[in-house]
Coordinates of C-alpha atoms (C1' of nucleotides) in Angstrom, one line a residue:
Chain A
M1 CA 0.0 0.0 0.0
V2 CA 1.2 3.5 -0.8
E3 CA 1.5 5.6 2.4
V4 CA -1.2 8.1 2.8
H5 CA 1.2 10.9 3.8
I6 CA 3.1 10.4 0.4
L7 CA -0.4 11.1 -1.4
R8 CA -0.8 14.3 0.8
Q9 CA 2.7 15.6 0.3
D10 CA 3.4 14.7 -3.2
K11 CA 0.2 14.4 -5.0
D12 CA 1.5 15.7 -8.3
L13 CA 4.4 13.4 -8.4
A14 CA 2.0 10.4 -7.6
V15 CA -0.3 11.6 -10.3
R16 CA 2.5 11.9 -13.0
G17 CA 3.9 8.5 -11.9
L18 CA 0.6 6.6 -12.0
L19 CA -0.2 8.0 -15.4
K20 CA 2.8 5.9 -16.6
R21 CA 0.8 3.0 -15.7
G22 CA -2.1 4.3 -17.6
I23 CA -4.1 5.4 -14.8
T24 CA -5.8 8.6 -15.8
D25 CA -8.0 9.3 -12.9
A26 CA -5.3 9.1 -10.2
S27 CA -6.1 12.7 -9.0
D28 CA -9.6 11.9 -8.2
Q29 CA -8.6 8.5 -6.4
I30 CA -6.1 10.2 -4.4
D31 CA -8.6 12.9 -3.4
Q32 CA -10.9 10.4 -2.4
I33 CA -8.3 8.6 -0.2
V34 CA -7.3 11.8 1.6
A35 CA -11.0 12.7 2.2
L36 CA -11.4 9.3 3.6
D37 CA -8.3 9.7 5.9
D38 CA -9.4 13.0 7.1
R39 CA -12.9 11.6 7.9
R40 CA -11.1 8.8 9.8
K41 CA -9.1 11.2 11.9
D42 CA -12.1 13.2 12.8
L43 CA -14.0 10.1 14.0
Q44 CA -11.0 8.9 15.8
T45 CA -10.8 12.1 17.7
Q46 CA -14.5 12.4 18.7
K47 CA -14.3 8.7 19.8
D48 CA -11.2 9.1 21.9
E49 CA -12.8 12.3 23.6
L50 CA -15.8 10.3 24.6
L51 CA -13.6 7.3 25.9
H52 CA -11.6 9.9 27.8
Q53 CA -15.1 11.0 29.4
V54 CA -16.0 7.4 30.2
N55 CA -12.7 6.7 31.8
E56 CA -12.9 9.7 34.0
K57 CA -16.5 9.0 35.0
S58 CA -15.7 5.5 35.9
R59 CA -13.0 6.4 38.3
E60 CA -15.4 8.9 39.8
I61 CA -18.1 6.1 40.1
G62 CA -15.6 3.8 41.8
N63 CA -14.6 6.6 44.3
L64 CA -18.3 7.5 45.0
Y65 CA -19.1 3.9 45.8
K66 CA -16.2 3.7 48.1
S67 CA -17.4 6.8 50.2
G68 CA -21.0 5.4 50.3
R69 CA -22.7 7.8 47.8
G70 CA -24.4 5.2 45.7
S71 CA -27.1 7.3 44.3
E72 CA -24.7 9.9 42.8
A73 CA -22.8 7.1 41.3
N74 CA -25.9 5.7 39.7
L75 CA -26.6 9.0 38.1
L76 CA -23.2 9.0 36.5
K77 CA -23.8 5.4 35.3
T78 CA -26.7 6.7 33.1
Q79 CA -24.6 9.4 31.7
V80 CA -21.8 6.9 30.8
G81 CA -24.6 4.8 29.2
E82 CA -25.2 7.9 26.8
Y83 CA -21.6 8.1 26.1
K84 CA -21.4 4.6 25.2
T85 CA -24.3 4.5 22.6
E86 CA -22.5 7.4 20.9
I87 CA -19.3 5.6 20.9
T88 CA -21.0 2.5 19.4
R89 CA -22.4 4.8 16.6
L90 CA -19.0 6.4 16.0
E91 CA -17.3 3.0 15.7
A92 CA -19.8 1.8 13.2
S93 CA -19.1 4.8 11.2
M94 CA -15.3 4.5 11.5
D95 CA -15.5 0.8 10.5
T96 CA -17.2 1.6 7.2
T97 CA -14.8 4.7 6.6
M98 CA -11.8 2.5 7.3
E99 CA -13.1 -0.3 5.1
T100 CA -13.6 2.0 2.2
L101 CA -10.3 3.7 2.8
E102 CA -8.5 0.2 2.9
K103 CA -10.3 -0.8 -0.3
A104 CA -9.3 2.5 -2.1
L105 CA -5.7 2.1 -1.0
L106 CA -5.5 -1.6 -2.0
S107 CA -6.6 -0.8 -5.5
L108 CA -3.9 1.9 -6.0
P109 CA -0.7 0.3 -7.4
N110 CA 2.9 1.6 -6.3
I111 CA 4.0 4.9 -7.8
P112 CA 6.7 4.1 -10.4
H113 CA 10.2 5.2 -10.0
E114 CA 10.9 8.4 -12.2
S115 CA 13.1 6.5 -14.5
V116 CA 10.3 4.0 -15.4
P117 CA 9.2 4.7 -19.0
A118 CA 5.4 5.2 -19.8
G119 CA 3.8 2.4 -21.9
Q120 CA 0.9 0.0 -22.0
D121 CA 2.7 -3.3 -22.5
E122 CA 5.9 -5.2 -23.1
T123 CA 6.5 -3.4 -26.3
A124 CA 7.3 -0.2 -24.4
N125 CA 9.8 -1.9 -22.1
E126 CA 13.3 -0.3 -22.4
V127 CA 16.2 -2.5 -23.2
V128 CA 19.0 -1.0 -21.0
D129 CA 21.6 -3.5 -21.9
T130 CA 22.3 -6.6 -24.1
H131 CA 25.2 -8.9 -23.7
G132 CA 26.6 -11.7 -25.8
T133 CA 26.1 -12.5 -29.4
I134 CA 23.1 -14.0 -30.9
P135 CA 24.1 -16.8 -33.3
D136 CA 23.1 -16.7 -36.8
T137 CA 20.7 -19.7 -36.3
D138 CA 19.4 -19.8 -39.9
S139 CA 22.4 -21.8 -41.1
Q140 CA 22.2 -24.3 -38.2
D141 CA 20.0 -27.0 -37.4
L142 CA 19.5 -26.2 -33.9
R143 CA 16.9 -28.2 -31.9
P144 CA 14.4 -26.8 -29.3
H145 CA 15.0 -27.9 -25.7
W146 CA 11.9 -30.1 -25.5
E147 CA 13.3 -32.3 -28.1
L148 CA 16.7 -32.5 -26.5
M149 CA 14.9 -33.3 -23.0
E150 CA 13.4 -36.3 -24.5
E151 CA 16.3 -37.5 -26.6
Y152 CA 18.6 -37.4 -23.6
D153 CA 16.0 -38.5 -21.1
L154 CA 16.5 -35.5 -18.9
V155 CA 13.1 -34.2 -18.2
D156 CA 9.8 -36.3 -18.5
L157 CA 6.7 -34.2 -18.9
A158 CA 4.4 -37.1 -19.6
M159 CA 5.6 -38.8 -16.5
G160 CA 4.8 -35.7 -14.5
A161 CA 1.4 -35.3 -16.1
K162 CA 0.5 -38.9 -15.1
V163 CA 1.8 -38.3 -11.5
T164 CA 0.2 -35.0 -11.0
G165 CA -0.9 -33.0 -14.1
S166 CA 0.6 -31.1 -17.0
G167 CA 3.0 -28.5 -16.0
F168 CA 4.8 -30.6 -13.2
P169 CA 8.0 -32.0 -14.7
V170 CA 9.9 -34.9 -13.6
Y171 CA 13.6 -34.4 -13.8
K172 CA 15.6 -37.5 -14.6
G173 CA 19.2 -38.7 -14.5
Q174 CA 21.5 -36.3 -15.7
G175 CA 18.6 -33.8 -15.9
A176 CA 18.0 -34.0 -12.3
R177 CA 21.8 -33.7 -11.5
L178 CA 22.0 -30.5 -13.8
Q179 CA 19.1 -29.0 -11.9
R180 CA 20.6 -29.7 -8.6
A181 CA 24.1 -28.4 -9.7
L182 CA 22.5 -25.1 -10.9
I183 CA 20.8 -24.7 -7.6
Q184 CA 23.9 -25.4 -5.6
Y185 CA 26.0 -23.0 -7.8
F186 CA 23.4 -20.2 -7.6
L187 CA 23.2 -20.4 -3.6
D188 CA 27.1 -20.7 -3.4
R189 CA 27.4 -17.4 -5.3
A190 CA 24.7 -15.7 -3.4
V191 CA 26.4 -16.7 -0.2
D192 CA 29.8 -15.5 -1.4
A193 CA 28.3 -12.2 -2.4
G194 CA 27.2 -11.7 1.3
C195 CA 23.5 -13.2 1.5
M196 CA 22.6 -15.4 4.4
E197 CA 21.0 -18.5 3.1
V198 CA 17.7 -19.6 4.5
I199 CA 15.3 -22.6 3.6
P200 CA 11.7 -21.1 4.3
P201 CA 8.5 -22.8 4.6
F202 CA 7.1 -23.6 1.2
M203 CA 3.5 -22.9 2.3
V204 CA 2.3 -19.5 3.9
N205 CA -0.7 -18.3 5.7
A206 CA -3.0 -15.6 4.4
D207 CA -1.3 -12.8 6.6
S208 CA 2.0 -13.5 4.8
A209 CA 0.3 -13.5 1.4
M210 CA -1.3 -10.1 2.2
G211 CA 2.0 -8.7 3.4
T212 CA 3.9 -9.0 0.1
G213 CA 0.7 -8.4 -2.0
Q214 CA 0.0 -11.7 -3.4
L215 CA -3.5 -11.2 -1.8
P216 CA -5.9 -10.0 -2.2
D217 CA -5.1 -9.4 -5.8
K218 CA -3.4 -12.5 -7.2
D219 CA -5.6 -14.9 -5.3
G220 CA -6.1 -17.1 -8.4
Q221 CA -2.5 -17.4 -9.3
M222 CA -1.7 -19.3 -6.0
Y223 CA -2.5 -22.9 -5.1
Y224 CA -4.6 -23.1 -1.9
V225 CA -5.0 -25.7 0.7
E226 CA -8.4 -25.2 1.9
K227 CA -8.3 -27.6 4.8
D228 CA -5.5 -25.8 6.6
D229 CA -6.1 -22.3 4.9
L230 CA -2.4 -22.2 3.6
Y231 CA -1.0 -21.1 0.2
L232 CA 1.7 -22.8 -1.8
I233 CA 4.3 -20.3 -2.4
P234 CA 4.6 -18.7 -5.9
T235 CA 8.0 -17.6 -4.9
S236 CA 10.3 -17.7 -1.9
E237 CA 10.0 -13.8 -1.7
V238 CA 6.8 -14.5 0.1
P239 CA 8.0 -16.4 3.1
V240 CA 11.4 -14.8 3.2
T241 CA 10.2 -11.3 3.3
N242 CA 7.6 -12.1 5.8
M243 CA 10.0 -13.4 8.2
F244 CA 10.5 -9.8 9.1
R245 CA 7.0 -8.9 9.2
G246 CA 6.1 -6.3 12.1
D247 CA 9.9 -6.1 13.1
I248 CA 11.6 -2.9 13.8
L249 CA 15.3 -3.2 12.8
G250 CA 18.2 -1.2 13.9
L251 CA 20.5 0.6 11.5
D252 CA 23.3 -1.6 12.4
Q253 CA 21.2 -4.6 11.0
L254 CA 20.9 -3.1 7.5
P255 CA 20.9 -4.0 4.8
K256 CA 19.5 -7.4 5.4
R257 CA 20.5 -9.7 2.4
L258 CA 19.0 -13.1 2.1
T259 CA 19.0 -15.9 -0.4
A260 CA 16.8 -19.0 -0.6
Y261 CA 16.1 -22.0 -2.8
S262 CA 12.6 -23.1 -3.2
P263 CA 10.3 -24.7 -5.5
C264 CA 7.7 -22.2 -6.8
F265 CA 4.0 -23.1 -7.5
R266 CA 1.8 -21.1 -9.9
R267 CA -1.4 -21.9 -11.3
E268 CA -0.8 -19.9 -14.4
A269 CA -4.6 -19.8 -15.1
G270 CA -5.3 -18.8 -18.5
S271 CA -1.8 -19.6 -20.2
Y272 CA -1.8 -21.4 -23.5
G273 CA -0.2 -21.8 -26.8
A274 CA 3.6 -22.0 -27.7
D275 CA 4.5 -20.1 -24.5
V276 CA 3.7 -23.2 -22.5
K277 CA 5.7 -25.8 -24.6
G278 CA 8.5 -27.7 -22.9
L279 CA 9.9 -25.8 -19.9
N280 CA 8.7 -22.4 -21.0
R281 CA 5.9 -22.2 -18.5
V282 CA 5.2 -24.9 -15.9
H283 CA 3.1 -25.0 -12.7
Q284 CA 6.0 -26.1 -10.4
F285 CA 9.7 -24.8 -10.9
D286 CA 12.8 -24.2 -9.0
K287 CA 14.3 -20.9 -8.2
V288 CA 17.0 -19.3 -6.2
E289 CA 15.9 -15.9 -4.9
M290 CA 17.4 -13.0 -3.2
V291 CA 15.6 -10.7 -0.8
V292 CA 17.0 -7.4 0.4
I293 CA 15.7 -5.2 3.2
A294 CA 17.4 -1.8 3.0
H295 CA 17.4 1.8 4.3
P296 CA 15.4 4.0 1.8
H297 CA 18.7 6.0 1.0
T298 CA 20.5 2.8 -0.2
S299 CA 17.7 0.7 -1.7
Y300 CA 18.5 1.9 -5.3
D301 CA 22.2 0.9 -4.7
M302 CA 21.0 -2.4 -3.6
L303 CA 18.8 -2.8 -6.6
D304 CA 22.0 -2.3 -8.7
W305 CA 23.9 -4.5 -6.6
M306 CA 21.2 -7.3 -7.2
V307 CA 21.2 -6.6 -11.0
N308 CA 25.0 -6.9 -11.1
H309 CA 24.9 -10.1 -9.3
T310 CA 22.5 -11.8 -11.8
R311 CA 24.3 -10.4 -14.5
S312 CA 27.6 -11.9 -13.4
I313 CA 26.0 -15.4 -13.2
L314 CA 24.7 -15.1 -16.8
E315 CA 28.0 -14.3 -18.0
E316 CA 29.7 -17.2 -16.1
L317 CA 27.1 -19.4 -17.8
E318 CA 27.9 -17.7 -21.1
L319 CA 24.3 -17.2 -22.0
P320 CA 23.3 -14.2 -24.2
Y321 CA 21.0 -12.0 -22.3
R322 CA 19.4 -8.6 -22.3
I323 CA 18.1 -6.4 -19.5
L324 CA 14.7 -4.5 -19.7
R325 CA 13.5 -1.9 -17.6
L326 CA 9.8 -2.5 -17.3
C327 CA 7.4 0.3 -18.6
G328 CA 4.5 1.4 -16.4
G329 CA 2.1 -0.8 -18.0
D330 CA 4.1 -3.9 -17.5
L331 CA 5.3 -3.2 -14.2
G332 CA 3.9 -5.3 -11.3
F333 CA 1.2 -3.7 -9.0
T334 CA 3.6 -3.7 -6.0
A335 CA 6.9 -2.6 -7.6
A336 CA 8.3 0.8 -8.1
L337 CA 11.0 -0.2 -10.4
T338 CA 11.7 -3.6 -12.1
Y339 CA 14.5 -5.0 -14.2
D340 CA 13.8 -8.1 -16.2
F341 CA 16.5 -10.5 -17.4
E342 CA 16.0 -12.4 -20.5
V343 CA 18.0 -15.1 -22.1
Y344 CA 18.2 -15.9 -25.7
S345 CA 16.6 -19.2 -26.7
V346 CA 18.7 -20.0 -29.8
A347 CA 16.3 -22.7 -31.1
Q348 CA 13.1 -21.0 -30.4
K349 CA 14.6 -17.8 -31.5
R350 CA 13.1 -15.8 -28.9
W351 CA 13.9 -14.2 -25.4
L352 CA 12.9 -16.0 -22.3
E353 CA 12.4 -14.2 -19.0
V354 CA 14.6 -15.7 -16.4
S355 CA 14.8 -13.2 -13.7
S356 CA 13.0 -10.1 -12.3
V357 CA 14.5 -7.8 -9.9
S358 CA 12.5 -5.2 -8.1
N359 CA 12.6 -2.4 -5.6
F360 CA 9.1 -2.2 -3.8
E361 CA 10.3 0.8 -1.8
T362 CA 7.7 1.1 1.1
Y363 CA 4.7 -0.4 -0.7
Q364 CA 5.3 -3.9 0.9
S365 CA 6.7 -2.7 4.2
N366 CA 3.7 -0.7 4.7
R367 CA 1.6 -3.6 4.9
L368 CA 4.3 -5.6 6.7
K369 CA 5.0 -3.0 9.2
L370 CA 8.4 -3.6 8.6
R371 CA 10.5 -0.6 9.9
Y372 CA 13.8 0.6 11.3
R373 CA 14.6 3.0 14.0
D374 CA 16.5 6.2 12.7
E375 CA 19.2 8.3 14.2
N376 CA 16.4 10.2 16.3
G377 CA 14.9 6.9 17.5
K378 CA 11.9 7.5 15.1
T379 CA 10.5 4.3 13.5
R380 CA 10.2 4.5 9.7
L381 CA 9.2 2.1 7.1
L382 CA 12.1 0.2 5.2
H383 CA 12.4 -0.6 1.5
T384 CA 12.0 -4.2 0.4
L385 CA 13.6 -5.7 -2.7
N386 CA 13.8 -8.9 -4.1
G387 CA 15.0 -10.5 -7.4
S388 CA 15.5 -14.0 -8.8
V389 CA 19.1 -14.9 -9.1
L390 CA 17.5 -17.1 -11.7
A391 CA 14.7 -19.3 -12.4
L392 CA 15.7 -22.7 -13.3
P393 CA 13.5 -24.1 -16.1
R394 CA 14.2 -21.5 -18.8
I395 CA 17.7 -21.4 -17.9
V396 CA 17.9 -25.1 -18.5
A397 CA 16.1 -24.7 -21.8
A398 CA 18.5 -22.1 -22.9
L399 CA 21.5 -24.0 -21.8
L400 CA 20.4 -27.2 -23.5
E401 CA 19.6 -25.4 -26.8
K402 CA 23.0 -23.3 -26.8
Y403 CA 25.3 -26.0 -25.7
Q404 CA 24.0 -28.8 -28.0
T405 CA 26.4 -30.6 -30.2
A406 CA 26.3 -33.5 -32.5
D407 CA 27.8 -35.6 -29.8
G408 CA 25.8 -34.6 -26.9
I409 CA 25.2 -31.6 -24.7
E410 CA 28.1 -29.7 -23.1
I411 CA 28.1 -28.4 -19.6
P412 CA 29.4 -24.9 -19.2
D413 CA 32.9 -24.8 -17.5
I414 CA 31.6 -23.1 -14.3
L415 CA 29.2 -25.9 -13.7
K416 CA 31.3 -28.8 -14.2
T417 CA 32.4 -29.2 -10.7
Y418 CA 29.0 -29.1 -9.7
T419 CA 27.6 -31.6 -12.1
G420 CA 30.4 -34.0 -11.9
F421 CA 30.2 -34.6 -15.5
D422 CA 31.4 -32.5 -18.6
C423 CA 28.7 -33.7 -21.2
I424 CA 25.3 -35.0 -21.3
K425 CA 25.2 -38.3 -23.4
K426 CA 22.6 -40.5 -24.5
G427 CA 21.9 -43.6 -22.5
Chain B
rG1 C1' -5.6 -36.4 16.9
rG2 C1' -6.1 -36.9 22.8
rU3 C1' -4.9 -34.8 27.7
rG4 C1' -2.6 -31.3 30.7
rA5 C1' -0.1 -26.5 31.7
rG6 C1' 0.9 -22.0 29.7
rG7 C1' 1.2 -17.1 26.6
rU8 C1' 2.3 -10.0 30.5
rG9 C1' 7.3 -4.6 27.9
rG10 C1' 14.3 -6.1 24.7
rG11 C1' 14.7 -10.4 28.8
rU12 C1' 13.3 -12.7 33.6
rG13 C1' 8.8 -12.1 36.1
rA14 C1' 4.8 -9.9 39.8
rG15 C1' -0.1 -8.9 39.2
rU16 C1' -7.8 -13.0 40.5
rG17 C1' -12.6 -6.2 39.0
rG18 C1' -11.0 0.4 40.7
rC19 C1' -4.4 3.0 45.4
rU20 C1' -1.9 -0.5 38.0
rU21 C1' -0.4 5.5 35.4
rA22 C1' 1.7 -2.7 34.6
rA23 C1' 5.7 -3.6 40.2
rA24 C1' 10.5 -5.5 40.8
rC25 C1' 15.2 -7.0 38.7
rC26 C1' 18.2 -7.4 34.3
rA27 C1' 19.6 -5.1 29.8
rC28 C1' 20.1 -0.4 27.3
rC29 C1' 20.7 5.4 27.1
rA30 C1' 21.9 10.0 29.7
rG31 C1' 23.7 12.5 34.0
rU32 C1' 26.3 12.8 38.9
rU33 C1' 30.7 10.9 41.5
rU34 C1' 35.4 8.7 40.9
rG35 C1' 43.6 7.9 38.9
rC36 C1' 41.5 3.9 34.7
rU37 C1' 38.3 -0.3 34.5
rA38 C1' 34.4 -0.9 37.5
rA39 C1' 31.0 0.4 41.1
rA40 C1' 27.3 3.4 43.4
rC41 C1' 23.5 6.9 42.8
rU42 C1' 19.6 10.0 40.0
rG43 C1' 16.7 10.2 35.8
rG44 C1' 15.1 8.0 31.2
rC45 C1' 13.7 3.7 28.6
rG46 C1' 7.6 0.3 24.2
rU47 C1' 4.1 0.5 19.7
rA48 C1' 0.0 2.8 16.9
rC49 C1' -3.3 6.7 16.1
rU50 C1' -4.6 11.4 17.5
rG51 C1' -2.9 16.2 18.7
rU52 C1' 0.9 20.6 18.8
rA53 C1' 5.1 25.3 15.6
rA54 C1' 7.4 22.3 19.2
rC55 C1' 6.2 20.5 24.0
rA56 C1' 2.0 19.1 26.5
rG57 C1' -2.4 16.3 26.4
rG58 C1' -5.9 12.2 24.8
rU59 C1' -7.1 7.1 23.1
rA60 C1' -5.8 2.0 22.1
rC61 C1' -2.7 -2.2 22.9
rC62 C1' -0.9 -7.7 28.6
rG63 C1' -1.3 -14.1 22.2
rA64 C1' -5.9 -12.7 18.6
rG65 C1' -11.1 -11.7 18.4
rG66 C1' -15.7 -11.2 20.7
rG67 C1' -18.6 -10.6 25.4
rU68 C1' -20.0 -9.1 30.7
rU69 C1' -19.3 -4.4 33.7
rC70 C1' -19.9 2.5 35.3
rG71 C1' -14.9 0.2 35.1
rA72 C1' -11.2 -5.9 32.7
rA73 C1' -4.1 -7.9 32.3
rU74 C1' -7.7 -9.9 35.9
rC75 C1' -14.4 -12.7 34.9
rC76 C1' -17.1 -15.5 30.4
rC77 C1' -16.8 -17.5 25.1
rU78 C1' -14.2 -18.7 20.4
rC79 C1' -9.7 -19.3 18.0
rC80 C1' -4.3 -19.2 17.4
rC81 C1' 0.5 -20.5 19.2
rU82 C1' 4.2 -22.7 22.8
rC83 C1' 5.5 -26.5 26.1
rA84 C1' 4.9 -31.7 28.4
rC85 C1' 3.0 -36.4 28.0
rC86 C1' 0.1 -40.2 25.0
rG87 C1' -1.3 -41.8 20.0
rC88 C1' 0.4 -41.9 14.7
rC89 C1' 4.5 -41.1 11.9
rA90 C1' 9.7 -39.6 8.0

RNA sequence: GGUGAGGUGGGUGAGUGGCUUAAACCACCAGUUUGCUAAACUGGCGUACUGUAACAGGUACCGAGGGUUCGAAUCCCUCCCUCACCGCCA
């Protein structure tokens, strides 16, 4: 949620920012929010005043009884009764006001960072960097990863479909070992870079899903276990960020840098077509994530740091990639600035998103009540960030396609010590 | 899943309807004193909302949510969590 005081102080800035998301009535929405907040304050003050009266009168009543003046006490009691009916009325009015306010705030997405380009969809995303050469594939007979998976018996989609359903791959043999090697390598690199590794729960409660913004908006994207009222995590961002929900951190504890491996579960309702072929889009996949909790002054430095980290991994894997700055229309609801990483799939001849690195500023921490204590002892909201080091399936897809040869699939040098083999062969 | 015991500030822990404005101790911060370290003493020490130019002031919060009462940490109801034992189990 955007902080109300920001909307009050920098309304023009907010309006201009939200316009980049294609929101044209932001000014009206903000006016409404501020009016509701004013009303809330007013009701609060009235209610507090009455409660103050009740407290004082109650004390008096106690004293009167003690000195044996029961009739005077009874007189006061009726007066307190009147206060209380009024308080009940104010409370009802406050409840509806706050409910409306909450709703209005939840429907307002984060204000994009000033560097975010305006635009409706991914065509307006800005390519900020491209690295590596895209091979001239016309002359080569490169095969897509789903064929390679099958030929070398690395990933079995049919088997997963039998066991669970479509989109739940079974990794087998060298395919499984490659998967495990990549996870281990990503984690090692993140730990070396200064992150603390955690293994979070893979299910979260509704409070956590609310804290990072999956609820109430993206309800349909998560798997839900009704019997226990729990959600399977769509990314480890959710449990890892929520580990700090409600905390007040000292300046000496910042920035907090964490990394976690987890499987990610996504319903992907409504996806179809060529996008979902092979490992392009699945319901369960592995990912190594980084979560950073930072002081507002350094959060954009941390964002750069995360971007550079992911960049270095892709370079070590020697995969061609590009970095996009998402435009307003493509930016996630809760993010202020997002860089997407895409690797080039040489057989599919298209870019695949493998990482998304975002700064949420105070949008999440406002819900999470995640704060720090500043030099003057005041509590203020922290900035939260997260980014995939990399999501596995599309990396595997890109690796298989790029490193295929007539004799087998080669393993990038950096991974060889992790896999324990240099080349994927048949049988 | 069953039975029992619990959940109070950063920590330990008192508190069974109004002298609680949550004691006391520890930790922490500031000051006083003192060759240094330390100790002693004094004061301060939660969060949120509201309010003020800034103070002050007000309200709420003792696991969560309801209820009883003029008044609830304290009584009642529901739920959550922790611990112990039992059952089941990797």
